[in-house]
PDB file of C-alpha atoms and ligand atoms in Angstrom:
ATOM      1  CA  MET A 190      -8.593 -23.350  -4.291  1.00  0.00           C
ATOM      2  CA  SER A 191      -7.341 -20.859  -6.543  1.00  0.00           C
ATOM      3  CA  SER A 192      -4.510 -20.802  -9.073  1.00  0.00           C
ATOM      4  CA  CYS A 193      -1.507 -18.481  -9.540  1.00  0.00           C
ATOM      5  CA  PRO A 194      -1.964 -16.197 -12.524  1.00  0.00           C
ATOM      6  CA  PHE A 195       1.859 -16.481 -13.313  1.00  0.00           C
ATOM      7  CA  CYS A 196       2.502 -20.230 -13.111  1.00  0.00           C
ATOM      8  CA  GLN A 197      -0.952 -21.727 -12.862  1.00  0.00           C
ATOM      9  CA  SER A 198      -0.067 -23.734  -9.774  1.00  0.00           C
ATOM     10  CA  ASN A 199      -2.746 -24.397  -7.178  1.00  0.00           C
ATOM     11  CA  LEU A 200      -2.756 -21.968  -4.040  1.00  0.00           C
ATOM     12  CA  GLU A 201      -4.447 -22.338  -0.838  1.00  0.00           C
ATOM     13  CA  GLU A 202      -6.995 -19.555  -0.361  1.00  0.00           C
ATOM     14  CA  LYS A 203      -5.073 -17.860   2.378  1.00  0.00           C
ATOM     15  CA  LYS A 204      -1.615 -17.858   0.797  1.00  0.00           C
ATOM     16  CA  THR A 205      -0.209 -14.572  -0.112  1.00  0.00           C
ATOM     17  CA  ILE A 206       3.229 -16.007  -1.739  1.00  0.00           C
ATOM     18  CA  CYS A 207       3.268 -18.513  -4.501  1.00  0.00           C
ATOM     19  CA  SER A 208       5.692 -21.193  -3.558  1.00  0.00           C
ATOM     20  CA  SER A 209       6.420 -22.100  -7.135  1.00  0.00           C
ATOM     21  CA  CYS A 210       7.360 -18.810  -8.701  1.00  0.00           C
ATOM     22  CA  ASN A 211       7.400 -16.311  -5.726  1.00  0.00           C
ATOM     23  CA  ALA A 212       4.557 -14.201  -7.043  1.00  0.00           C
ATOM     24  CA  LYS A 213       3.073 -12.172  -4.143  1.00  0.00           C
ATOM     25  CA  LYS A 214      -0.293 -10.989  -3.434  1.00  0.00           C
ATOM     26  CA  GLY A 215      -0.376  -7.142  -2.563  1.00  0.00           C
ATOM     27  CA  TYR A 216      -2.040  -3.839  -2.979  1.00  0.00           C
ATOM     28  CA  LEU A 217       0.924  -1.878  -4.515  1.00  0.00           C
ATOM     29  CA  LYS A 218       4.201  -2.445  -6.000  1.00  0.00           C
ATOM     30  CA  ILE A 219       6.866   0.166  -5.908  1.00  0.00           C
ATOM     31  CA  ASN A 220      10.627  -0.406  -7.144  1.00  0.00           C
ATOM     32  CA  ASN A 221       9.868  -4.184  -7.059  1.00  0.00           C
ATOM     33  CA  PHE A 222       8.796  -3.814  -3.419  1.00  0.00           C
ATOM     34  CA  ILE A 223       5.151  -5.201  -2.894  1.00  0.00           C
ATOM     35  CA  PHE A 224       2.998  -3.617  -0.207  1.00  0.00           C
ATOM     36  CA  GLY A 225       0.472  -5.733   1.720  1.00  0.00           C
ATOM     37  CA  LYS A 226      -2.508  -4.270   3.478  1.00  0.00           C
ATOM     38  CA  SER A 227      -0.738  -3.467   6.739  1.00  0.00           C
ATOM     39  CA  LEU A 228       2.245  -1.842   5.105  1.00  0.00           C
ATOM     40  CA  LEU A 229       0.009   0.251   2.699  1.00  0.00           C
ATOM     41  CA  VAL A 230      -2.107   1.314   5.750  1.00  0.00           C
ATOM     42  CA  PHE A 231       1.116   2.178   7.671  1.00  0.00           C
ATOM     43  CA  PHE A 232       2.949   4.171   4.769  1.00  0.00           C
ATOM     44  CA  GLY A 233      -0.159   5.449   3.073  1.00  0.00           C
ATOM     45  CA  LEU A 234      -2.369   6.594   6.021  1.00  0.00           C
ATOM     46  CA  ILE A 235      -0.707   6.375   9.480  1.00  0.00           C
ATOM     47  CA  VAL A 236       2.709   8.126   8.539  1.00  0.00           C
ATOM     48  CA  PRO A 237       1.051  11.053   6.419  1.00  0.00           C
ATOM     49  CA  PHE A 238      -1.572  11.558   9.265  1.00  0.00           C
ATOM     50  CA  VAL A 239       1.183  11.805  11.732  1.00  0.00           C
ATOM     51  CA  ILE A 240       3.183  14.208   9.516  1.00  0.00           C
ATOM     52  CA  ILE A 241      -0.073  16.202   9.013  1.00  0.00           C
ATOM     53  CA  PHE A 242      -0.660  16.373  12.674  1.00  0.00           C
ATOM     54  CA  PHE A 243       2.815  17.876  13.363  1.00  0.00           C
ATOM     55  CA  ALA A 244       2.546  20.167  10.317  1.00  0.00           C
ATOM     56  CA  ILE A 245      -0.635  21.434  11.561  1.00  0.00           C
ATOM     57  CA  SER A 246       0.782  21.956  15.062  1.00  0.00           C
ATOM     58  CA  ALA A 247       3.459  24.293  13.533  1.00  0.00           C
ATOM     59  CA  GLN A 248       0.693  26.716  12.596  1.00  0.00           C
ATOM     60  CA  ASN A 249       2.575  28.256   9.692  1.00  0.00           C
ATOM     61  CA  LEU A 250       2.273  28.478   5.980  1.00  0.00           C
ATOM     62  CA  PHE A 251       4.900  25.643   5.537  1.00  0.00           C
ATOM     63  CA  GLY A 252       2.735  23.388   7.756  1.00  0.00           C
ATOM     64  CA  VAL A 253      -0.384  24.135   5.611  1.00  0.00           C
ATOM     65  CA  ASN A 254       1.636  23.333   2.434  1.00  0.00           C
ATOM     66  CA  VAL A 255       3.091  20.010   3.912  1.00  0.00           C
ATOM     67  CA  SER A 256      -0.612  19.051   4.972  1.00  0.00           C
ATOM     68  CA  VAL A 257      -2.007  19.682   1.582  1.00  0.00           C
ATOM     69  CA  ILE A 258       0.802  17.670  -0.068  1.00  0.00           C
ATOM     70  CA  MET A 259       0.381  14.848   2.530  1.00  0.00           C
ATOM     71  CA  THR A 260      -3.228  14.326   1.591  1.00  0.00           C
ATOM     72  CA  LEU A 261      -1.914  12.804  -1.835  1.00  0.00           C
ATOM     73  CA  PRO A 262      -0.349   9.546  -0.355  1.00  0.00           C
ATOM     74  CA  ILE A 263      -3.599   9.186   1.813  1.00  0.00           C
ATOM     75  CA  LEU A 264      -5.800   9.406  -1.222  1.00  0.00           C
ATOM     76  CA  PHE A 265      -3.256   7.082  -3.284  1.00  0.00           C
ATOM     77  CA  ALA A 266      -3.488   4.619  -0.372  1.00  0.00           C
ATOM     78  CA  ILE A 267      -7.098   4.656  -0.079  1.00  0.00           C
ATOM     79  CA  TRP A 268      -7.597   4.311  -3.719  1.00  0.00           C
ATOM     80  CA  HIS A 269      -5.354   1.199  -3.912  1.00  0.00           C
ATOM     81  CA  LEU A 270      -7.259  -0.408  -0.794  1.00  0.00           C
ATOM     82  CA  ILE A 271     -10.544   0.014  -2.656  1.00  0.00           C
ATOM     83  CA  LEU A 272      -8.958  -1.439  -5.809  1.00  0.00           C
ATOM     84  CA  GLY A 273      -8.033  -4.322  -3.734  1.00  0.00           C
ATOM     85  CA  ASP A 274      -5.179  -6.921  -3.618  1.00  0.00           C
ATOM     86  CA  ARG A 275      -3.939  -8.933  -6.746  1.00  0.00           C
ATOM     87  CA  TRP A 276      -1.062 -11.202  -7.522  1.00  0.00           C
ATOM     88  CA  MET A 277       2.194  -9.430  -8.590  1.00  0.00           C
ATOM     89  CA  LYS A 278       5.629 -10.416  -9.614  1.00  0.00           C
TER      90      LYS A 278
HETATM   91 ZN1   ZN B 566       3.063 -18.811  -9.203  1.00  0.00          ZN
END
């Protein structure tokens, strides 16, 4: 049993949302939207990798630039995955 850092109510280990105050467990928060692991992996790893794949296929300078820029969200996502999940509100 752990407790919510915001309202101190008891939470079951597997719970990702606090039923008392609606705090959520996640890896990243952008504009009040909290990313869980699957969303972070999708938008931070899969989407940029697909964009890089198509950018490299274009075989031009623009494609190279896009590929370089798209490594940033990948590094950002990996960093947040390493930091781990925490309770957010
Ligand atoms: Zn709570």
